[in-house]
Coordinates of N, CA and C and ligand atoms in Angstrom, one line a residue:
M1 N 64.5 -27.3 27.1 CA 63.4 -27.1 26.1 C 63.7 -27.7 24.7
N2 N 62.8 -28.5 24.2 CA 63.0 -29.0 22.8 C 62.1 -28.2 21.9
L3 N 62.8 -27.4 21.1 CA 62.0 -26.4 20.3 C 62.2 -26.6 18.8
V4 N 61.1 -26.4 18.1 CA 61.1 -26.4 16.6 C 60.9 -25.0 16.1
L5 N 61.7 -24.5 15.3 CA 61.5 -23.2 14.7 C 61.1 -23.4 13.2
M6 N 60.0 -22.7 12.9 CA 59.6 -22.8 11.5 C 59.2 -21.4 10.9
G7 N 59.0 -21.4 9.6 CA 58.7 -20.1 9.0 C 59.3 -20.2 7.5
P8 N 58.8 -19.3 6.7 CA 59.3 -19.3 5.3 C 60.8 -19.0 5.2
P9 N 61.4 -19.3 4.1 CA 62.8 -19.0 4.0 C 63.0 -17.5 4.2
G10 N 64.1 -17.1 4.9 CA 64.3 -15.7 5.2 C 63.5 -15.1 6.3
A11 N 62.7 -15.9 7.0 CA 61.9 -15.3 8.1 C 62.8 -14.9 9.2
G12 N 64.0 -15.4 9.3 CA 64.9 -15.1 10.4 C 65.0 -16.2 11.4
K13 N 64.8 -17.5 10.9 CA 64.9 -18.6 11.8 C 66.4 -18.8 12.3
G14 N 67.3 -18.7 11.4 CA 68.7 -18.9 11.7 C 69.2 -17.8 12.8
T15 N 68.8 -16.6 12.6 CA 69.2 -15.5 13.5 C 68.5 -15.7 14.8
Q16 N 67.2 -15.9 14.8 CA 66.5 -16.1 16.1 C 67.0 -17.4 16.8
G17 N 67.3 -18.4 16.0 CA 67.8 -19.6 16.6 C 69.1 -19.4 17.4
E18 N 70.0 -18.6 16.8 CA 71.2 -18.2 17.5 C 71.0 -17.5 18.8
I19 N 70.1 -16.5 18.7 CA 69.8 -15.7 19.9 C 69.2 -16.6 21.0
L20 N 68.2 -17.5 20.6 CA 67.6 -18.4 21.6 C 68.6 -19.4 22.1
S21 N 69.5 -19.8 21.3 CA 70.5 -20.8 21.7 C 71.4 -20.2 22.8
K22 N 71.7 -18.9 22.7 CA 72.5 -18.3 23.8 C 71.6 -18.1 25.0
K23 N 70.4 -17.6 24.9 CA 69.5 -17.4 26.0 C 69.2 -18.7 26.8
L24 N 69.0 -19.8 26.1 CA 68.6 -21.0 26.7 C 69.7 -22.0 27.0
G25 N 70.9 -21.7 26.5 CA 72.1 -22.5 26.7 C 71.9 -23.9 26.0
I26 N 71.2 -23.9 24.9 CA 71.1 -25.2 24.1 C 71.5 -25.0 22.7
D27 N 71.9 -26.0 22.0 CA 72.4 -25.9 20.6 C 71.2 -25.8 19.6
T28 N 71.5 -25.0 18.5 CA 70.7 -25.0 17.4 C 71.1 -26.1 16.4
I29 N 70.2 -26.9 15.9 CA 70.5 -27.8 14.9 C 69.8 -27.4 13.6
S30 N 70.6 -26.9 12.6 CA 70.0 -26.4 11.4 C 70.3 -27.4 10.3
T31 N 69.2 -27.9 9.7 CA 69.5 -28.9 8.6 C 70.1 -28.2 7.4
G32 N 69.7 -26.9 7.2 CA 70.3 -26.2 6.1 C 71.8 -26.1 6.2
V33 N 72.3 -25.7 7.4 CA 73.7 -25.6 7.7 C 74.4 -26.9 7.5
M34 N 73.8 -28.0 8.1 CA 74.4 -29.3 7.9 C 74.5 -29.8 6.5
L35 N 73.5 -29.5 5.7 CA 73.5 -29.9 4.3 C 74.6 -29.1 3.5
R36 N 74.6 -27.8 3.8 CA 75.6 -27.0 3.1 C 77.0 -27.3 3.5
S37 N 77.3 -27.7 4.7 CA 78.6 -28.2 5.0 C 78.9 -29.5 4.4
A38 N 77.9 -30.4 4.3 CA 78.1 -31.7 3.6 C 78.5 -31.4 2.1
I39 N 77.9 -30.4 1.5 CA 78.2 -30.1 0.1 C 79.6 -29.6 0.0
K40 N 80.0 -28.7 0.9 CA 81.4 -28.2 0.9 C 82.4 -29.3 1.1
E41 N 82.1 -30.2 2.0 CA 83.0 -31.3 2.2 C 83.0 -32.4 1.2
G42 N 82.0 -32.3 0.3 CA 81.9 -33.3 -0.8 C 81.5 -34.7 -0.4
T43 N 80.8 -34.8 0.7 CA 80.3 -36.2 1.2 C 79.2 -36.7 0.3
E44 N 78.9 -38.0 0.4 CA 77.8 -38.6 -0.4 C 76.5 -37.8 -0.2
I45 N 76.2 -37.5 1.0 CA 74.9 -36.8 1.3 C 75.0 -35.4 0.6
G46 N 76.1 -34.8 0.7 CA 76.3 -33.5 0.1 C 76.1 -33.5 -1.4
K47 N 76.7 -34.5 -2.1 CA 76.5 -34.7 -3.5 C 75.1 -34.9 -3.9
L48 N 74.4 -35.7 -3.1 CA 73.0 -36.0 -3.4 C 72.1 -34.7 -3.2
A49 N 72.4 -33.9 -2.1 CA 71.6 -32.8 -1.7 C 71.7 -31.6 -2.7
E50 N 72.9 -31.4 -3.3 CA 73.3 -30.2 -3.9 C 72.2 -29.7 -5.0
Q51 N 71.9 -30.6 -5.9 CA 70.9 -30.2 -6.9 C 69.6 -29.8 -6.4
Y52 N 69.1 -30.6 -5.4 CA 67.8 -30.2 -4.8 C 67.8 -28.8 -4.2
I53 N 68.9 -28.6 -3.5 CA 69.0 -27.3 -2.8 C 69.1 -26.1 -3.8
N54 N 69.9 -26.3 -4.8 CA 70.1 -25.2 -5.8 C 68.8 -25.0 -6.7
D55 N 68.0 -26.0 -6.8 CA 66.7 -25.8 -7.5 C 65.6 -25.3 -6.5
G56 N 65.9 -25.2 -5.2 CA 64.9 -24.8 -4.3 C 63.9 -25.9 -3.9
K57 N 64.3 -27.1 -4.2 CA 63.4 -28.2 -3.8 C 63.9 -28.8 -2.5
L58 N 63.0 -29.7 -1.9 CA 63.4 -30.3 -0.7 C 64.2 -31.6 -1.0
V59 N 65.2 -31.8 -0.1 CA 66.0 -33.1 -0.1 C 65.0 -34.2 0.3
P60 N 65.1 -35.4 -0.2 CA 64.2 -36.4 0.1 C 64.1 -36.7 1.6
D61 N 62.8 -36.9 2.1 CA 62.6 -37.1 3.5 C 63.5 -38.1 4.2
E62 N 63.7 -39.3 3.5 CA 64.5 -40.4 4.2 C 65.9 -39.9 4.5
V63 N 66.4 -39.1 3.6 CA 67.8 -38.6 3.7 C 67.9 -37.7 4.9
I64 N 67.0 -36.7 5.0 CA 67.1 -35.7 6.0 C 66.7 -36.3 7.4
V65 N 65.7 -37.2 7.4 CA 65.3 -37.8 8.7 C 66.5 -38.6 9.3
G66 N 67.2 -39.3 8.4 CA 68.4 -40.0 8.9 C 69.4 -39.1 9.6
I67 N 69.7 -38.0 8.9 CA 70.7 -37.0 9.4 C 70.2 -36.5 10.8
V68 N 69.0 -36.1 10.8 CA 68.5 -35.4 12.0 C 68.4 -36.4 13.2
K69 N 68.0 -37.6 13.0 CA 67.9 -38.6 14.0 C 69.3 -38.9 14.6
E70 N 70.3 -39.0 13.7 CA 71.6 -39.2 14.2 C 72.1 -38.1 15.1
R71 N 71.8 -36.9 14.6 CA 72.2 -35.7 15.4 C 71.5 -35.6 16.8
L72 N 70.2 -35.9 16.8 CA 69.5 -35.8 18.0 C 69.8 -36.9 19.0
S73 N 70.5 -38.0 18.6 CA 70.9 -39.0 19.5 C 72.2 -38.7 20.2
K74 N 72.9 -37.6 19.9 CA 74.1 -37.1 20.5 C 73.8 -36.6 21.9
P75 N 74.7 -36.9 22.9 CA 74.4 -36.6 24.3 C 74.1 -35.1 24.6
D76 N 74.6 -34.2 23.8 CA 74.4 -32.7 24.1 C 72.9 -32.4 23.9
C77 N 72.2 -33.2 23.2 CA 70.7 -32.9 22.9 C 69.9 -33.2 24.1
E78 N 70.4 -33.9 25.1 CA 69.6 -34.3 26.3 C 69.2 -33.1 27.1
K79 N 70.0 -32.0 27.0 CA 69.6 -30.8 27.8 C 68.6 -29.9 27.0
G80 N 68.3 -30.3 25.8 CA 67.4 -29.5 24.9 C 68.1 -29.2 23.6
F81 N 67.3 -28.7 22.7 CA 67.8 -28.3 21.4 C 66.8 -27.5 20.7
I82 N 67.3 -26.8 19.6 CA 66.4 -25.9 18.8 C 66.6 -26.5 17.4
L83 N 65.5 -27.0 16.8 CA 65.6 -27.5 15.4 C 65.2 -26.3 14.5
D84 N 66.1 -26.0 13.5 CA 65.9 -25.0 12.5 C 65.9 -25.7 11.1
G85 N 64.7 -25.7 10.5 CA 64.6 -26.2 9.1 C 64.2 -27.7 9.1
F86 N 63.8 -28.2 10.2 CA 63.2 -29.5 10.3 C 62.2 -29.6 11.4
P87 N 61.1 -30.2 11.3 CA 60.6 -30.9 10.1 C 60.1 -29.9 9.1
R88 N 60.1 -30.3 7.8 CA 59.6 -29.4 6.7 C 58.5 -30.1 5.9
T89 N 58.2 -31.3 6.2 CA 57.0 -32.0 5.6 C 56.3 -32.7 6.7
I90 N 55.0 -33.0 6.4 CA 54.2 -33.8 7.4 C 54.9 -35.1 7.6
A91 N 55.5 -35.8 6.6 CA 56.1 -37.0 6.8 C 57.3 -36.9 7.7
Q92 N 58.1 -35.8 7.6 CA 59.2 -35.6 8.6 C 58.7 -35.3 10.0
A93 N 57.6 -34.6 10.1 CA 57.0 -34.4 11.5 C 56.6 -35.7 12.1
K94 N 56.0 -36.5 11.3 CA 55.5 -37.8 11.8 C 56.7 -38.7 12.2
A95 N 57.7 -38.7 11.4 CA 58.9 -39.5 11.7 C 59.6 -39.0 13.0
L96 N 59.5 -37.7 13.2 CA 60.1 -37.2 14.5 C 59.3 -37.6 15.6
T97 N 58.0 -37.5 15.5 CA 57.1 -38.0 16.6 C 57.3 -39.5 16.9
E98 N 57.4 -40.3 15.8 CA 57.6 -41.7 15.9 C 58.9 -42.1 16.5
S99 N 59.9 -41.2 16.3 CA 61.3 -41.6 16.9 C 61.3 -41.4 18.4
G100 N 60.2 -40.9 19.0 CA 60.1 -40.8 20.4 C 60.7 -39.5 21.0
V101 N 61.1 -38.6 20.1 CA 61.7 -37.3 20.5 C 60.5 -36.4 20.9
K102 N 60.5 -35.9 22.1 CA 59.4 -35.1 22.5 C 59.7 -33.6 22.2
I103 N 58.7 -33.0 21.6 CA 58.8 -31.5 21.2 C 58.0 -30.8 22.2
D104 N 58.6 -29.7 22.8 CA 57.8 -28.9 23.8 C 57.1 -27.8 23.2
K105 N 57.7 -27.1 22.2 CA 57.0 -26.0 21.5 C 57.5 -25.9 20.1
V106 N 56.6 -25.4 19.2 CA 56.9 -25.1 17.8 C 56.6 -23.7 17.6
L107 N 57.6 -22.9 17.3 CA 57.5 -21.5 17.0 C 57.5 -21.2 15.5
S108 N 56.4 -20.6 15.1 CA 56.3 -20.2 13.7 C 56.6 -18.7 13.5
L109 N 57.6 -18.4 12.7 CA 57.9 -17.0 12.4 C 57.1 -16.6 11.2
E110 N 56.3 -15.6 11.3 CA 55.4 -15.2 10.2 C 55.9 -14.0 9.4
V111 N 56.1 -14.2 8.2 CA 56.5 -13.1 7.3 C 55.8 -13.2 5.9
E112 N 55.2 -12.1 5.4 CA 54.5 -12.2 4.1 C 55.5 -12.4 3.0
D113 N 55.0 -13.1 2.0 CA 55.8 -13.5 0.8 C 56.5 -12.3 0.2
E114 N 55.8 -11.1 0.1 CA 56.4 -10.0 -0.6 C 57.7 -9.5 0.0
K115 N 57.8 -9.7 1.3 CA 58.9 -9.2 2.0 C 60.1 -10.2 1.9
I116 N 59.8 -11.4 1.6 CA 60.8 -12.5 1.5 C 61.9 -12.2 0.5
V117 N 61.5 -11.9 -0.7 CA 62.4 -11.8 -1.9 C 63.4 -10.7 -1.6
E118 N 62.9 -9.6 -1.1 CA 63.7 -8.4 -0.7 C 64.8 -8.8 0.4
R119 N 64.3 -9.5 1.4 CA 65.2 -9.9 2.5 C 66.3 -10.9 2.1
L120 N 65.9 -11.9 1.2 CA 66.8 -12.9 0.9 C 67.9 -12.3 0.0
S121 N 67.6 -11.2 -0.7 CA 68.7 -10.7 -1.6 C 69.7 -9.9 -0.8
S122 N 69.3 -9.5 0.4 CA 70.3 -8.8 1.3 C 70.9 -9.7 2.3
R123 N 70.5 -10.9 2.3 CA 71.1 -11.9 3.3 C 72.5 -12.3 2.9
R124 N 73.3 -12.5 3.9 CA 74.6 -13.1 3.7 C 74.9 -14.2 4.8
E125 N 75.9 -15.0 4.5 CA 76.2 -16.1 5.5 C 77.7 -16.2 5.6
C126 N 78.2 -16.6 6.7 CA 79.6 -16.8 6.9 C 80.0 -18.1 6.2
S127 N 81.0 -18.0 5.3 CA 81.4 -19.2 4.5 C 82.1 -20.2 5.4
K128 N 82.5 -19.8 6.6 CA 83.2 -20.7 7.4 C 82.3 -21.4 8.5
C129 N 81.6 -20.6 9.3 CA 80.8 -21.1 10.4 C 79.3 -21.1 10.1
G130 N 78.8 -20.5 9.0 CA 77.4 -20.5 8.7 C 76.6 -19.4 9.4
A131 N 77.2 -18.6 10.2 CA 76.4 -17.6 10.9 C 75.7 -16.7 10.0
P132 N 74.4 -16.3 10.3 CA 73.6 -15.5 9.4 C 73.8 -14.0 9.6
Y133 N 73.8 -13.3 8.5 CA 73.9 -11.8 8.5 C 72.9 -11.2 7.5
N134 N 72.7 -9.9 7.6 CA 71.9 -9.2 6.6 C 72.6 -7.8 6.4
V135 N 72.9 -7.5 5.1 CA 73.6 -6.2 4.9 C 72.7 -5.0 5.2
I136 N 71.4 -5.2 5.4 CA 70.6 -4.1 5.8 C 70.2 -4.1 7.3
S137 N 69.8 -5.3 7.7 CA 69.2 -5.3 9.1 C 70.1 -6.0 10.1
N138 N 71.1 -6.7 9.7 CA 72.0 -7.4 10.7 C 73.4 -7.4 10.2
K139 N 74.0 -6.2 10.2 CA 75.3 -6.1 9.6 C 76.4 -6.6 10.5
P140 N 77.5 -7.1 10.0 CA 78.7 -7.4 10.8 C 79.4 -6.2 11.2
A141 N 80.3 -6.3 12.2 CA 81.0 -5.1 12.7 C 81.9 -4.6 11.6
E142 N 82.5 -5.5 10.9 CA 83.4 -5.2 9.8 C 82.8 -5.7 8.5
E143 N 82.7 -4.9 7.5 CA 82.0 -5.3 6.2 C 82.6 -6.6 5.6
G144 N 81.7 -7.5 5.3 CA 82.1 -8.7 4.6 C 82.8 -9.8 5.5
K145 N 82.9 -9.5 6.8 CA 83.6 -10.4 7.7 C 82.8 -10.9 8.9
C146 N 82.9 -12.1 9.2 CA 82.1 -12.7 10.3 C 82.6 -12.2 11.6
D147 N 81.6 -11.7 12.5 CA 82.0 -11.3 13.8 C 82.6 -12.4 14.7
K148 N 82.1 -13.6 14.4 CA 82.5 -14.7 15.3 C 83.8 -15.3 14.9
C149 N 84.0 -15.6 13.6 CA 85.2 -16.3 13.3 C 86.1 -15.6 12.2
G150 N 85.7 -14.5 11.8 CA 86.5 -13.7 10.8 C 86.3 -14.3 9.4
G151 N 85.5 -15.3 9.2 CA 85.2 -15.9 7.9 C 84.6 -14.9 6.9
Q152 N 84.7 -15.2 5.6 CA 84.2 -14.3 4.6 C 82.7 -14.5 4.5
L153 N 82.0 -13.3 4.4 CA 80.5 -13.4 4.2 C 80.2 -13.6 2.7
I154 N 79.3 -14.5 2.4 CA 78.9 -14.8 1.1 C 77.4 -14.8 0.9
R155 N 77.0 -14.7 -0.4 CA 75.6 -14.9 -0.7 C 75.3 -16.3 -1.0
R156 N 74.3 -16.9 -0.5 CA 74.0 -18.4 -0.7 C 73.6 -18.6 -2.2
A157 N 74.0 -19.7 -2.7 CA 73.7 -20.1 -4.1 C 72.2 -20.1 -4.3
D158 N 71.4 -20.5 -3.3 CA 69.9 -20.6 -3.5 C 69.2 -19.3 -3.2
D159 N 69.9 -18.2 -2.9 CA 69.3 -16.9 -2.7 C 69.3 -16.1 -4.0
N160 N 68.7 -16.7 -5.0 CA 68.5 -16.0 -6.3 C 67.0 -16.0 -6.6
P161 N 66.5 -15.0 -7.3 CA 65.0 -14.8 -7.4 C 64.3 -16.0 -7.8
E162 N 64.8 -16.7 -8.8 CA 64.0 -17.9 -9.3 C 63.9 -19.0 -8.2
T163 N 65.0 -19.3 -7.6 CA 65.0 -20.3 -6.6 C 64.2 -19.9 -5.4
I164 N 64.3 -18.6 -5.0 CA 63.5 -18.1 -3.9 C 62.0 -18.4 -4.1
Q165 N 61.5 -18.1 -5.3 CA 60.1 -18.4 -5.6 C 59.7 -19.9 -5.4
N166 N 60.6 -20.8 -5.9 CA 60.4 -22.2 -5.7 C 60.3 -22.5 -4.2
R167 N 61.3 -21.9 -3.4 CA 61.3 -22.3 -2.0 C 60.0 -21.8 -1.3
L168 N 59.5 -20.6 -1.8 CA 58.3 -20.1 -1.2 C 57.1 -21.0 -1.5
D169 N 57.0 -21.5 -2.8 CA 56.0 -22.4 -3.2 C 56.1 -23.7 -2.3
V170 N 57.3 -24.2 -2.2 CA 57.5 -25.4 -1.4 C 57.0 -25.2 0.0
Y171 N 57.4 -24.1 0.5 CA 57.0 -23.8 1.9 C 55.5 -23.8 2.1
H172 N 54.8 -23.1 1.2 CA 53.3 -23.1 1.4 C 52.7 -24.5 1.1
E173 N 53.2 -25.2 0.2 CA 52.6 -26.5 -0.2 C 52.9 -27.6 0.8
Q174 N 54.2 -27.7 1.2 CA 54.7 -28.8 2.0 C 54.9 -28.6 3.4
T175 N 55.4 -27.3 3.8 CA 55.8 -27.1 5.1 C 54.7 -26.5 6.0
E176 N 53.9 -25.5 5.4 CA 52.9 -24.9 6.2 C 51.9 -25.8 6.9
P177 N 51.5 -26.9 6.2 CA 50.5 -27.8 6.8 C 51.0 -28.4 8.1
I178 N 52.3 -28.3 8.4 CA 52.8 -28.8 9.7 C 52.3 -28.0 10.8
K179 N 51.9 -26.7 10.5 CA 51.4 -25.8 11.6 C 50.2 -26.4 12.2
D180 N 49.3 -26.9 11.3 CA 48.0 -27.6 11.8 C 48.3 -28.8 12.6
Y181 N 49.3 -29.6 12.1 CA 49.7 -30.8 12.8 C 50.1 -30.5 14.3
Y182 N 50.9 -29.5 14.5 CA 51.4 -29.2 15.8 C 50.4 -28.4 16.6
A183 N 49.6 -27.6 15.9 CA 48.5 -26.9 16.6 C 47.5 -27.8 17.2
A184 N 47.3 -28.9 16.5 CA 46.4 -30.0 17.1 C 46.9 -30.6 18.3
E185 N 48.2 -30.6 18.5 CA 48.8 -31.1 19.8 C 49.0 -30.0 20.8
G186 N 48.6 -28.8 20.5 CA 48.7 -27.6 21.4 C 50.1 -27.1 21.5
L187 N 50.9 -27.4 20.5 CA 52.3 -27.0 20.7 C 52.7 -25.7 19.9
L188 N 51.8 -25.2 19.0 CA 52.1 -24.1 18.1 C 52.0 -22.8 18.8
V189 N 53.1 -21.9 18.6 CA 53.0 -20.5 19.0 C 53.5 -19.7 17.7
T190 N 53.0 -18.5 17.6 CA 53.5 -17.7 16.4 C 54.1 -16.4 16.8
A191 N 55.0 -15.9 16.0 CA 55.6 -14.6 16.3 C 55.8 -13.9 14.9
K192 N 55.5 -12.6 14.9 CA 55.7 -11.9 13.6 C 57.1 -11.5 13.4
G193 N 57.6 -11.8 12.2 CA 59.0 -11.4 11.8 C 58.9 -10.0 11.3
E194 N 59.6 -9.1 12.0 CA 59.5 -7.7 11.7 C 60.7 -7.3 10.8
E195 N 60.7 -6.0 10.4 CA 61.8 -5.4 9.6 C 63.1 -5.4 10.5
L196 N 62.9 -5.0 11.8 CA 64.1 -4.9 12.6 C 64.3 -6.1 13.5
L197 N 65.5 -6.5 13.5 CA 65.9 -7.7 14.2 C 65.4 -7.7 15.7
E198 N 65.6 -6.6 16.4 CA 65.3 -6.5 17.8 C 63.8 -6.7 18.0
D199 N 63.0 -6.1 17.0 CA 61.5 -6.3 17.2 C 61.1 -7.7 17.0
T200 N 61.7 -8.4 16.1 CA 61.4 -9.9 16.0 C 61.8 -10.6 17.2
T201 N 63.0 -10.3 17.7 CA 63.5 -11.0 18.9 C 62.5 -10.8 20.1
R202 N 62.0 -9.6 20.2 CA 61.0 -9.3 21.3 C 59.7 -10.1 21.1
N203 N 59.3 -10.2 19.8 CA 58.1 -11.0 19.5 C 58.3 -12.5 19.9
V204 N 59.5 -12.9 19.6 CA 59.8 -14.4 19.8 C 59.8 -14.6 21.3
A205 N 60.5 -13.8 22.1 CA 60.6 -13.9 23.5 C 59.2 -14.0 24.1
K206 N 58.3 -13.1 23.6 CA 56.9 -13.0 24.1 C 56.2 -14.3 23.8
A207 N 56.3 -14.8 22.6 CA 55.6 -16.0 22.2 C 56.0 -17.2 23.0
L208 N 57.3 -17.2 23.4 CA 57.8 -18.3 24.1 C 57.7 -18.2 25.6
G209 N 57.2 -17.0 26.1 CA 57.1 -16.7 27.5 C 58.5 -16.5 28.2
L210 N 59.4 -15.9 27.4 CA 60.8 -15.7 27.9 C 61.1 -14.3 28.2
E211 N 60.1 -13.4 28.3 CA 60.3 -12.0 28.5 C 60.9 -11.8 29.9
E212 N 61.8 -10.8 29.9 CA 62.3 -10.3 31.2 C 61.2 -9.5 31.8
P213 N 61.0 -9.6 33.1 CA 59.9 -8.8 33.7 C 60.2 -7.3 33.6
D214 N 59.2 -6.5 33.4 CA 59.5 -5.0 33.3 C 60.1 -4.5 34.5
A215 N 61.1 -3.6 34.3 CA 61.7 -2.9 35.4 C 60.8 -2.0 36.1
V216 N 60.8 -1.9 37.5 CA 59.9 -1.0 38.2 C 60.6 0.1 38.7
Ligands
ADP1 P1 65.7 -21.5 4.1 O1 64.8 -21.8 5.3 O2 66.2 -20.2 4.2 O3 65.1 -21.9 2.8 P2 67.6 -23.7 4.9 O4 69.0 -23.3 5.1 O5 66.8 -24.1 6.0 O6 67.0 -22.4 4.2 O7 67.5 -24.8 3.7 C1 68.1 -24.7 2.5 C2 67.7 -25.9 1.6 O8 68.1 -27.1 2.2 C3 66.2 -26.1 1.4 O9 65.7 -25.3 0.4 C4 66.2 -27.6 1.1 O10 66.6 -27.9 -0.2 C5 67.2 -28.2 2.0 N1 66.7 -28.6 3.3 C6 66.9 -28.1 4.5 N2 66.2 -28.7 5.5 C7 65.5 -29.6 4.9 C8 64.5 -30.6 5.3 N3 64.1 -30.7 6.6 N4 63.9 -31.4 4.4 C9 64.3 -31.3 3.1 N5 65.2 -30.4 2.6 C10 65.8 -29.6 3.5
ZN2 ZN1 81.9 -17.3 10.9

């Protein structure tokens, strides 16, 4: 399955992406994770992306389209993939279509703006592997430490109130129109992002038709 995950910042795309990745046995490709690791490594792309990200703006389409195309051409994507954070503009969606990559489903996680600010301030991320956590709704076994790699959990530089508002504006103006683009192709499904992780997971499974049959 070639899947696109979309939704406002903090909707839970990263977390649900990981869960789906395990369930479906395919990799999640997160442009946010890729860009942040480029920044950490100090690559040319990282240097270019840093200011945009910290201002809550989008990195230019041609930059991100190049990165994603290269990643999707790797052999492991042949068995399917989950795209998290791409496409984020109509131009990116069109570039993806034109590259000949077939998308099977687009899942939009729906969360109201009011909830986002609150959620993003309790969000944490592993400084080593990028795994997502939340100090309220998705705690690690040991405080401040990644369950997977033991890395230190940190708050992202762009998870501050001012930048969060910019990211929300950008989402509504530039990313949300993509829903219509994919709905017109009959690919769009939606799931409500709830307070509790398990509830969101259940909604996602239902939307994608991945539910386990009820025990009798
Ligand atoms: P979130 O969805 O929580 O805002 P991401 O980790 O997906 O976070 O993205 C963080 C930032 O990285 C974005 O605000 C943007 O600056 C940049 N970015 C990620 N993906 C894209 C993309 N497809 N196009 C442009 N910029 C992107
Ligand atoms: Zn980790």
